[in-house]
Structures are given as structure tokens and as C-alpha cells.
PDB file of C-alpha atoms in Angstrom:
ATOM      1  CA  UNK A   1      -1.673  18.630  -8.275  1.00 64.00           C
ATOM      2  CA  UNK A   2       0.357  17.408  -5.801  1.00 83.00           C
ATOM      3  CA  UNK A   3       0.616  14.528  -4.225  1.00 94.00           C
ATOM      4  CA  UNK A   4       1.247  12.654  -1.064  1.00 96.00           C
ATOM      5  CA  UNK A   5       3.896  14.650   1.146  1.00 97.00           C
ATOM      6  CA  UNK A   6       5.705  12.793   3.394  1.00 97.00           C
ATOM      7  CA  UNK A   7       8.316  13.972   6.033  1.00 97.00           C
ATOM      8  CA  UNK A   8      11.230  13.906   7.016  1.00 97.00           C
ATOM      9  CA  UNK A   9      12.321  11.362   4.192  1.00 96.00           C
ATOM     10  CA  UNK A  10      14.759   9.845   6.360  1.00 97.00           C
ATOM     11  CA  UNK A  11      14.861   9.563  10.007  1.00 97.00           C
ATOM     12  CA  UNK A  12      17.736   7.855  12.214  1.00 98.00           C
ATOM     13  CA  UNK A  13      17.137   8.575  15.749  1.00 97.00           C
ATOM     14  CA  UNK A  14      18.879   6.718  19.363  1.00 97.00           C
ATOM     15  CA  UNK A  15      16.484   4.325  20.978  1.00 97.00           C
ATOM     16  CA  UNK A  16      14.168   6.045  23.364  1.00 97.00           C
ATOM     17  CA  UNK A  17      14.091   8.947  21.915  1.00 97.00           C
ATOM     18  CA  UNK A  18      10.380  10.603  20.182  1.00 97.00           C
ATOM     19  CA  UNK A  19       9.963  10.398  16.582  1.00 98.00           C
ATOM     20  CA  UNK A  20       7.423  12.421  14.985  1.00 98.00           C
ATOM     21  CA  UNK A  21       6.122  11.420  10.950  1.00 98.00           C
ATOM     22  CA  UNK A  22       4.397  13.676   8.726  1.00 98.00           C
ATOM     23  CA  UNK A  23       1.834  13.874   6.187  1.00 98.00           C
ATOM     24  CA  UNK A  24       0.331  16.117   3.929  1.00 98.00           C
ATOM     25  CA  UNK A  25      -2.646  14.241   1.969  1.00 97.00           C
ATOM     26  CA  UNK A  26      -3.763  15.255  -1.270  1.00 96.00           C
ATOM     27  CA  UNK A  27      -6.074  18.147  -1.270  1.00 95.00           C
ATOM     28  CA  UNK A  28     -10.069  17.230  -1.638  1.00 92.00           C
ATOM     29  CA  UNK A  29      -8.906  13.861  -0.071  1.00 93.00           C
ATOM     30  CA  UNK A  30     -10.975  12.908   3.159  1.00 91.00           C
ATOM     31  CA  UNK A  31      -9.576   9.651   3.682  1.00 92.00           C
ATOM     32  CA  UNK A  32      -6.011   9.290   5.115  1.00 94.00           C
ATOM     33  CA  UNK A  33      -4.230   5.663   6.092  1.00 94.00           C
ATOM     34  CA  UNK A  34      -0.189   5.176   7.613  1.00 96.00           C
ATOM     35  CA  UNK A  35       1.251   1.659   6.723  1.00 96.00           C
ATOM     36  CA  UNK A  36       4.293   0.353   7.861  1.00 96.00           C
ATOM     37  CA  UNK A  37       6.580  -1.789   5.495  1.00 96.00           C
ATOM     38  CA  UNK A  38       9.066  -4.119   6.790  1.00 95.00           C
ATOM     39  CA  UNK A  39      11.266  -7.270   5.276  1.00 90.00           C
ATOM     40  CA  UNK A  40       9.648  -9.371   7.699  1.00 90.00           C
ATOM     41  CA  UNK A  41       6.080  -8.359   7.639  1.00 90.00           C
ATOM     42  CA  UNK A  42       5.390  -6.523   4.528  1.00 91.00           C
ATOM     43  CA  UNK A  43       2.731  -4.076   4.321  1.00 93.00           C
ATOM     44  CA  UNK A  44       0.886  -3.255   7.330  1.00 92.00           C
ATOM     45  CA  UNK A  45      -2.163  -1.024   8.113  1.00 92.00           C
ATOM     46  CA  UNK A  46      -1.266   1.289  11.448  1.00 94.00           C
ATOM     47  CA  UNK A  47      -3.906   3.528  11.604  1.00 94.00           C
ATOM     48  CA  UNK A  48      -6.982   5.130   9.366  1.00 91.00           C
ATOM     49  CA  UNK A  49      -8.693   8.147   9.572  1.00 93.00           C
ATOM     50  CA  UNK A  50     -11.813   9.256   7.534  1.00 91.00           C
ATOM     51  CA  UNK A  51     -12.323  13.026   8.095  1.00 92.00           C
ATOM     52  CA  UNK A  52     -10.090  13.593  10.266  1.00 94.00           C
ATOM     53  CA  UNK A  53     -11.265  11.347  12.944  1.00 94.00           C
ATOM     54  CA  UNK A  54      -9.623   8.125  13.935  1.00 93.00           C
ATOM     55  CA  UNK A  55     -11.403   5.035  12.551  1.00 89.00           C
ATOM     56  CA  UNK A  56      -9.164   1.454  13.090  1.00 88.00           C
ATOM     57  CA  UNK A  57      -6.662   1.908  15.362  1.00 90.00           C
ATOM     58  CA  UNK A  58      -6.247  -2.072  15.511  1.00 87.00           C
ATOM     59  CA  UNK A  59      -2.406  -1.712  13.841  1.00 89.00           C
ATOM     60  CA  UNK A  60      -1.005   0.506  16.217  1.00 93.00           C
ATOM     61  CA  UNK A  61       1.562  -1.498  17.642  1.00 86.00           C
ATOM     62  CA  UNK A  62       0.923  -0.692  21.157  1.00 84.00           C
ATOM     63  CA  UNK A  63       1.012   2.400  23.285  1.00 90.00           C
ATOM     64  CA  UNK A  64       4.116   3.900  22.125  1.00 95.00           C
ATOM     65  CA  UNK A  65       2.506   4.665  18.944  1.00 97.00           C
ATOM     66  CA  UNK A  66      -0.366   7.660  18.799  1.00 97.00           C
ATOM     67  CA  UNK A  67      -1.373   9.323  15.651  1.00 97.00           C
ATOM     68  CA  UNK A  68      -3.717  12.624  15.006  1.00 97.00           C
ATOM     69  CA  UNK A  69      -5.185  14.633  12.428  1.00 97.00           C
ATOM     70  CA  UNK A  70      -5.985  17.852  13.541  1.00 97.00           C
ATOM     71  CA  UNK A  71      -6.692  18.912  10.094  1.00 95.00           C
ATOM     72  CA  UNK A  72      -7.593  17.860   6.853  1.00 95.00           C
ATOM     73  CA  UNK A  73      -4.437  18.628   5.314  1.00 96.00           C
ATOM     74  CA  UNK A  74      -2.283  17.087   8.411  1.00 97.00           C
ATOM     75  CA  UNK A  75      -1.523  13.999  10.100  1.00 98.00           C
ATOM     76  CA  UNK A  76       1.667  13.002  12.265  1.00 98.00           C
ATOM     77  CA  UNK A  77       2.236   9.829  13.720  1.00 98.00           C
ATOM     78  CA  UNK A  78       4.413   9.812  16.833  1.00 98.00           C
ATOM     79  CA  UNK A  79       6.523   7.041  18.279  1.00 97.00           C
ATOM     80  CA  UNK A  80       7.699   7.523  21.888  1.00 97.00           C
ATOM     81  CA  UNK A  81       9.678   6.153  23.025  1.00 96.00           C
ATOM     82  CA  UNK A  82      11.370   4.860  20.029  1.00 97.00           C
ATOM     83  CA  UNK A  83      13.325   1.007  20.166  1.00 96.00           C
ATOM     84  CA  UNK A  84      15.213  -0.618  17.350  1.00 97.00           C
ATOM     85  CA  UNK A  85      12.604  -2.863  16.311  1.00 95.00           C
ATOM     86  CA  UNK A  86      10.178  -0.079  15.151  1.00 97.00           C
ATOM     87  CA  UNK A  87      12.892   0.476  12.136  1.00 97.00           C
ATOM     88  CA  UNK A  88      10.794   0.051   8.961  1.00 97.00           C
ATOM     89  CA  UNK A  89       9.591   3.029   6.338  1.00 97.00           C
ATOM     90  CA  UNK A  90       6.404   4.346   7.163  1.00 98.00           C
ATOM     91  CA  UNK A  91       4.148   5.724   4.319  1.00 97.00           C
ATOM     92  CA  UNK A  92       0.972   7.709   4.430  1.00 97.00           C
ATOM     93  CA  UNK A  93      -1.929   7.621   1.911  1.00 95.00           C
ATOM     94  CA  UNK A  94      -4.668   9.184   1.061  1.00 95.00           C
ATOM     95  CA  UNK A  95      -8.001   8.893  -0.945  1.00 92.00           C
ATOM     96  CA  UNK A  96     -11.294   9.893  -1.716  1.00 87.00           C
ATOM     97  CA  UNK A  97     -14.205   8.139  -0.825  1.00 75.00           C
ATOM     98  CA  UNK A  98     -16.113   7.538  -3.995  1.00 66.00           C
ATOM     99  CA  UNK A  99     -15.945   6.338  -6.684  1.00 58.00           C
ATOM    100  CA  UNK A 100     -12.861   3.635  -6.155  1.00 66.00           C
ATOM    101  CA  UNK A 101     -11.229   4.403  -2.993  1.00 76.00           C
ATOM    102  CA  UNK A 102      -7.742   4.553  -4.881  1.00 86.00           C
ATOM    103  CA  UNK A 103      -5.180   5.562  -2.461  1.00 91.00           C
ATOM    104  CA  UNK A 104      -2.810   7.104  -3.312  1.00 93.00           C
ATOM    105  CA  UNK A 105       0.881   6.941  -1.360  1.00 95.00           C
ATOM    106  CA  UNK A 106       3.568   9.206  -0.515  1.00 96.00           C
ATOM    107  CA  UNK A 107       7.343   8.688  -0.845  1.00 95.00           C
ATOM    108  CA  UNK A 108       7.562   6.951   2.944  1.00 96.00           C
ATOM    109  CA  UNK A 109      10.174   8.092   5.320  1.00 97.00           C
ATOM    110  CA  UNK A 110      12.554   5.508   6.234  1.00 97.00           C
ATOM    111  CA  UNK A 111      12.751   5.117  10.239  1.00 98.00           C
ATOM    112  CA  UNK A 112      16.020   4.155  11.987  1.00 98.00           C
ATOM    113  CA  UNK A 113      16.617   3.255  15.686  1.00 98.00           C
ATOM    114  CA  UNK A 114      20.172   2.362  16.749  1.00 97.00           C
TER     115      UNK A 114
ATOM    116  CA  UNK B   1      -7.052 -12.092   9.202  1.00 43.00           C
ATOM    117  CA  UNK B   2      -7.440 -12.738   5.974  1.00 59.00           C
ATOM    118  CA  UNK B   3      -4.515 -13.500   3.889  1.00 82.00           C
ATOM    119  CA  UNK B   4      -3.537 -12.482   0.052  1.00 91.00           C
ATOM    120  CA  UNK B   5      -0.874 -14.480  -1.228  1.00 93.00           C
ATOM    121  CA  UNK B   6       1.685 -14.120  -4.062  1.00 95.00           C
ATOM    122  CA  UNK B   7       4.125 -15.909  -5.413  1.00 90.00           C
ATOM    123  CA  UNK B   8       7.646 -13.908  -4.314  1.00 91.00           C
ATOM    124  CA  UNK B   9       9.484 -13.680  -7.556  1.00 96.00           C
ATOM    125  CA  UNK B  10       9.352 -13.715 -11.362  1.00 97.00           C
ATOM    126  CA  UNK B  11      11.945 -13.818 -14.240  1.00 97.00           C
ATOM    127  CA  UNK B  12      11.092 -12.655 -17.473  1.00 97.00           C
ATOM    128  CA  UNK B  13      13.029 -12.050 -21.234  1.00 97.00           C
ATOM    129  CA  UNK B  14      12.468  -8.390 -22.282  1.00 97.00           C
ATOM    130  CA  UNK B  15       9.581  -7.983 -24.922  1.00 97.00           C
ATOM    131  CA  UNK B  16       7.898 -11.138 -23.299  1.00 97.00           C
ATOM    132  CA  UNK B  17       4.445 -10.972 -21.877  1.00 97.00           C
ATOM    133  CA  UNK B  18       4.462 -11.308 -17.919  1.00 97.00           C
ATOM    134  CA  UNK B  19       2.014 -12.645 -15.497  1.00 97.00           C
ATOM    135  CA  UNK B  20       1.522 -11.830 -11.926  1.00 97.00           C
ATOM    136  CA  UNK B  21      -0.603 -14.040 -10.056  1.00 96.00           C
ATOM    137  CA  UNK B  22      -2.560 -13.474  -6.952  1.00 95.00           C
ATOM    138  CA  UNK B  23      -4.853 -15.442  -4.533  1.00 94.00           C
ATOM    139  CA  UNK B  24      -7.526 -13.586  -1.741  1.00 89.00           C
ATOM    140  CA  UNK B  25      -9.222 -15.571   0.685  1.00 80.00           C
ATOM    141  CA  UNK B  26     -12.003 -12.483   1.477  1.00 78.00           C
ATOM    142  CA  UNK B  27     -15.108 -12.862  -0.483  1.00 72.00           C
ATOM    143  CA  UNK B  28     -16.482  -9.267   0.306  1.00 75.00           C
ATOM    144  CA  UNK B  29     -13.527  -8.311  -1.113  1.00 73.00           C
ATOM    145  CA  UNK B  30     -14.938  -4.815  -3.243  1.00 78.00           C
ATOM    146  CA  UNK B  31     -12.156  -3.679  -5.199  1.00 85.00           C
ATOM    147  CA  UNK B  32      -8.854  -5.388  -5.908  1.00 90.00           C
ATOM    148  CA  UNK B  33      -5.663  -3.044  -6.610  1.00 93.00           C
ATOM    149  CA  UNK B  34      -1.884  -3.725  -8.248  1.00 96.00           C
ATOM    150  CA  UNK B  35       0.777  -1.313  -7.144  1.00 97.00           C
ATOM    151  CA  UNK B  36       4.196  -1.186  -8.842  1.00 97.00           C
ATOM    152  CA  UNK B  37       7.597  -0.275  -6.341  1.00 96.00           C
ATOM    153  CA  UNK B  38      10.497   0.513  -7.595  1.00 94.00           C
ATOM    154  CA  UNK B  39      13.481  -0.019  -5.373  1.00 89.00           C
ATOM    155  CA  UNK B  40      13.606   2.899  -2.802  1.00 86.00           C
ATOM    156  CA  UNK B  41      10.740   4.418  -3.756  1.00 89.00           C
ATOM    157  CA  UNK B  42       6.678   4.417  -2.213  1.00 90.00           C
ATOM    158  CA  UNK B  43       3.732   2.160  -3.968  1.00 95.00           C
ATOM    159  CA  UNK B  44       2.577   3.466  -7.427  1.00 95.00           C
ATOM    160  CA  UNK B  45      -1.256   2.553  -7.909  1.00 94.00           C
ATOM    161  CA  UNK B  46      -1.394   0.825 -11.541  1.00 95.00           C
ATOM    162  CA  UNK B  47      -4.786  -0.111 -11.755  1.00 93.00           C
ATOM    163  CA  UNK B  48      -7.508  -1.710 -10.118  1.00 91.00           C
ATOM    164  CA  UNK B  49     -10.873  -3.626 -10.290  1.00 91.00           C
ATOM    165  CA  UNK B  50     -13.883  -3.814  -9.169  1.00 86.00           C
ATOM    166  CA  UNK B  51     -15.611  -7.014  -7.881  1.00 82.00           C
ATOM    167  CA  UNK B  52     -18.488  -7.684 -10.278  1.00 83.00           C
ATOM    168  CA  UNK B  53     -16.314  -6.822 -13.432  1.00 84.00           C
ATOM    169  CA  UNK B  54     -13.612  -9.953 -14.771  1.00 89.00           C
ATOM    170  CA  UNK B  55     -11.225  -7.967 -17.174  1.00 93.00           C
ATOM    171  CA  UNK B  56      -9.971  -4.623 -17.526  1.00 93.00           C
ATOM    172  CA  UNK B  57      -7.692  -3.498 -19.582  1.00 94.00           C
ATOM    173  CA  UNK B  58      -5.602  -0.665 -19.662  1.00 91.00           C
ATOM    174  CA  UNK B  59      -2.818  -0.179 -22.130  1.00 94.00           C
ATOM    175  CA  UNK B  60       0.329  -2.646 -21.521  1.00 96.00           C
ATOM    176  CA  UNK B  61      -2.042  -3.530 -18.491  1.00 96.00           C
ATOM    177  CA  UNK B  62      -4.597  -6.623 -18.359  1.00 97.00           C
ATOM    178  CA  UNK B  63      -6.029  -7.772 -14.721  1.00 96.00           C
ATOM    179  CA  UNK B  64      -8.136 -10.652 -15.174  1.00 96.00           C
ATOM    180  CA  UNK B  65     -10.528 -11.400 -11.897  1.00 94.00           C
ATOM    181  CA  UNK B  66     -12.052 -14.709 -11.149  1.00 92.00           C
ATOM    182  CA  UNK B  67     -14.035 -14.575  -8.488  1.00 88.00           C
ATOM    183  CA  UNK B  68     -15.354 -17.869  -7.806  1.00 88.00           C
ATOM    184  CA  UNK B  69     -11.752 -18.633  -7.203  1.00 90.00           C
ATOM    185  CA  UNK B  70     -10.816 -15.732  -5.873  1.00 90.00           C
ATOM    186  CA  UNK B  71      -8.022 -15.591  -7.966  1.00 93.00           C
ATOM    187  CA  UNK B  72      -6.536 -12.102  -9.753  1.00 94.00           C
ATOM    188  CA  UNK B  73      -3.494 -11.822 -12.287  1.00 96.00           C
ATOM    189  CA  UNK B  74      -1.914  -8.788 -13.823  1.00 97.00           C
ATOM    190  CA  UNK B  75      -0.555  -9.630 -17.493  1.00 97.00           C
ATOM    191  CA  UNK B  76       2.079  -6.924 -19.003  1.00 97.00           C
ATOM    192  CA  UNK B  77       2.499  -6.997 -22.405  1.00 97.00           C
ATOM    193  CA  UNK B  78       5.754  -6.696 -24.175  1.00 97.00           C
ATOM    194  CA  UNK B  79       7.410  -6.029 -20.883  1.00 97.00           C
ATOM    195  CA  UNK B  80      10.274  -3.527 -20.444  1.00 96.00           C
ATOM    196  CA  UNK B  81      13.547  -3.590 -18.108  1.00 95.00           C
ATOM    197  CA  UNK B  82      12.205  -0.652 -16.532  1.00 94.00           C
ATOM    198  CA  UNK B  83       9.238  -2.667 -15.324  1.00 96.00           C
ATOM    199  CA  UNK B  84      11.390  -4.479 -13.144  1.00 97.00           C
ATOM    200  CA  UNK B  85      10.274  -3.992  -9.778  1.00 97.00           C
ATOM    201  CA  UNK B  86       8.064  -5.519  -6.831  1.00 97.00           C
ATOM    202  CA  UNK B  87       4.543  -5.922  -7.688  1.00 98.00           C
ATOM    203  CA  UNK B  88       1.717  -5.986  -4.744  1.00 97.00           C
ATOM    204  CA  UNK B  89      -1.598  -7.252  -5.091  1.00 95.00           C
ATOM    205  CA  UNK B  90      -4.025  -5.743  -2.476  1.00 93.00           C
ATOM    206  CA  UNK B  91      -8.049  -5.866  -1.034  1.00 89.00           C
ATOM    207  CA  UNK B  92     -10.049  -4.033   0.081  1.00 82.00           C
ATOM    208  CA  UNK B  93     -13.129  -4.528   1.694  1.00 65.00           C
ATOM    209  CA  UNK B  94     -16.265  -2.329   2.337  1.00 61.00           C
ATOM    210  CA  UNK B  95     -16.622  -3.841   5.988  1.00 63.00           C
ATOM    211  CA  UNK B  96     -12.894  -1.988   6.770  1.00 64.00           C
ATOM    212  CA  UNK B  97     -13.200   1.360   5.508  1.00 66.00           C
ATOM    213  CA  UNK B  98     -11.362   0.520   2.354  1.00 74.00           C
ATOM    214  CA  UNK B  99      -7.919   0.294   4.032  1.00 82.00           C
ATOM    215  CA  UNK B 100      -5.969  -2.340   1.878  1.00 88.00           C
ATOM    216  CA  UNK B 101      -4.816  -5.610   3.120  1.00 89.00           C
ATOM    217  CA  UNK B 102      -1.545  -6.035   0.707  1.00 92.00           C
ATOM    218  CA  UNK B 103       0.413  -9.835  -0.021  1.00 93.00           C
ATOM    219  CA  UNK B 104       3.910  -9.612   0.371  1.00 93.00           C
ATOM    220  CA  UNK B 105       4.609  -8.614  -2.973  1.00 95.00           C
ATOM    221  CA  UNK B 106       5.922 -10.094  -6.464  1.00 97.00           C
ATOM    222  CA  UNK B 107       9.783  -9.255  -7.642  1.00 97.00           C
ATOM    223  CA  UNK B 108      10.035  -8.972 -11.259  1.00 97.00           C
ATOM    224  CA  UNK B 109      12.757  -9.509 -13.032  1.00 97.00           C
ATOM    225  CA  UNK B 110      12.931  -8.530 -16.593  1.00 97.00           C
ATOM    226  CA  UNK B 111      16.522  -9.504 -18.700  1.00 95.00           C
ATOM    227  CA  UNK B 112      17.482  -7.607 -21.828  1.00 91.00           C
TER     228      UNK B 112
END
């Protein structure tokens, strides 16, 4: 089976421009969750959604961040417009709901904004 | 928010046992989790445990859970150079929808 897909795996992009992330979450999986990973900050939660609708929003950064799942084998998280400081690698995850929530993560795609 | 603190790095000798220690400040914490990254790669789940169990074990893998102090550890036995990597402890909570709430991660070191 496979797992997490994540792309592009690397992204370097010109501040202001529109960034678009994807993810593929494992099939049969109805839960799906984008982190953000940075030196300073670690791990962070973005977004979650839990078949396919939009549960805690509360990590977004602000406004310039929007995420969807229009499916359930397809989210994208968008960044517009992009500034330096949103440089980090993003990851998706997915999992099911029972019986341990183990999420599972894809490979990340590493975000840069010059 | 609650925080889950680690300590940042560890050095052990190859074929030594290693312990990762981990601290959560969430008492409706449900299920605890240890991920394994290796440098440039994403978060490999390990194992995990549940909140009303203490041990599991699993292979080269031991997490020991004390809940009272809200303290969890991850013991490898007989560790290997190629389980040098960063280590994260993470919650979560049944109150959050199960998204994890990670500490900043333990770098192991393992010398031949």
C-alpha cells in the first residue's frame, strides 16, 4: 500500500509569488493533518481535516494560508502571497480514526522563499 | 498550550542500551507516540501507547509510561549507528481531534 504522497518535494519560489502543496493520503484514511517544521519552532499543527471537512484551523498562520480537501484522496495547501519567513518543510499526514489514530506522514516538501 | 518537553540531544556507544526521555504537561493526554527522523527525511511512527497501559514493548523498542508524572521514555536496546537520528515524543488528546502536539525532538547520537 502506499503511503503518504507529498508534492512537489522541493519548492523554491520569489517572495510574493503563490505556492501550492500537495497531498495524497493513504487510501481508507479519513483523517488528514499539514504540519509545518522549522529550526525555530519545531513541529507545528497548520490545519486538520476529518472527512474532508476542515476541523482546527487555529495553526494557519494568518490569511495568506488556505487549505482544502475537495476529496478524500486530495488536499493542497496554498500560500499566497508567499514571504521568506514561511520557508520551512511542510508535511501532510494521514490516519484512521479508530483504533489508535496513528498518523502516518509523507516525505514533506521543503518550501523556499528568496 | 500545553507543552512536551525533551531533552535536545543524546550520545550513546554502539551496542549500548539508550534512553529517551519525555515530559507532557496534558493529563487527557489519550495516546502518546515516538517518531524516528532521519536527516532529510519525514517522521517515521515507531510505536505508541495508550494512556491506561505503563509498558509496551516491541522488539528493540520499550516505552515505559508513568502517568502520575506524566513522564514517557523510549529505551532501545543494543542500539545501532543507523539509529542515529532525531527522536520526537508527541500527544495527543481526544479533546483535539487527535492532531499531535510534538516536543522539539531528541538527537541521537550513536558512536561505533
Amino acid at each position: 500500500d502506499a503511503g503518504v504522497i507529498q508534492s512537489p518535494r522541493h519548492e523554491v519560489t520569489e517572495m510574493g509569488q503563490e505556492v501550492t502543496l500537495r497531498c495524497k493520503p493513504i487510501s481508507g484514511h479519513n483523517s488528514l493533518f499539514w504540519y509545518r517544521q522549522t529550526m525555530m519552532r519545531g513541529l507545528e499543527l497548520l490545519i486538520y481535516f476529518n472527512n474532508n471537512v476542515p476541523i482546527d484551523d487555529s495553526g494557519m498562520p494568518e490569511d495568506r494560508f488556505s487549505a482544502k480537501m475537495p476529496n478524500a484522496s486530495f488536499s493542497t495547501l496554498k500560500i499566497q502571497p508567499s514571504e521568506p519567513r514561511d520557508s520551512a518543510v511542510y508535511f501532510c499526514a494521514s490516519s484512521r480514526d479508530k483504533p489508535s489514530y496513528e498518523q502516518y506522514f509523507g516525505p514533506g516538501t521543503r518550501l523556499t522563499v528568496t | 498550550g500545553e507543552d512536551v518537553e525533551q531533552s535536545l540531544f543524546l550520545s550513546v556507544r554502539e551496542g549500548d542500551s539508550s534512553v529517551i526521555n519525555c515530559t507532557y504537561t496534558d493529563s487527557s493526554s489519550t495516546y502518546l507516540y515516538w517518531y524516528k527522523q532521519e536527516p532529510g527525511a519525514g517522521l517515521q511512527l515507531l510505536t505508541y501507547i495508550f494512556s491506561n497501559m505503563d509498558m509496551k514493548q516491541d522488539q528493540r523498542l520499550t516505552v515505559l509510561l508513568n502517568k502520575k508524572d506524566k513522564h514517557l521514555s523510549l529505551r532501545i536496546a543494543d542500539t545501532q549507528t543507523g539509529d542515529s537520528a532525531i527522536y520526537f515524543c508527541a500527544e495527543t488528546r481526544s479533546n483535539s481531534g487527535y492532531a499531535l502536539n510534538f516536543g522539539k525532538g531528541t538527537s541521537l547520537l550513536v558512536t561505533p
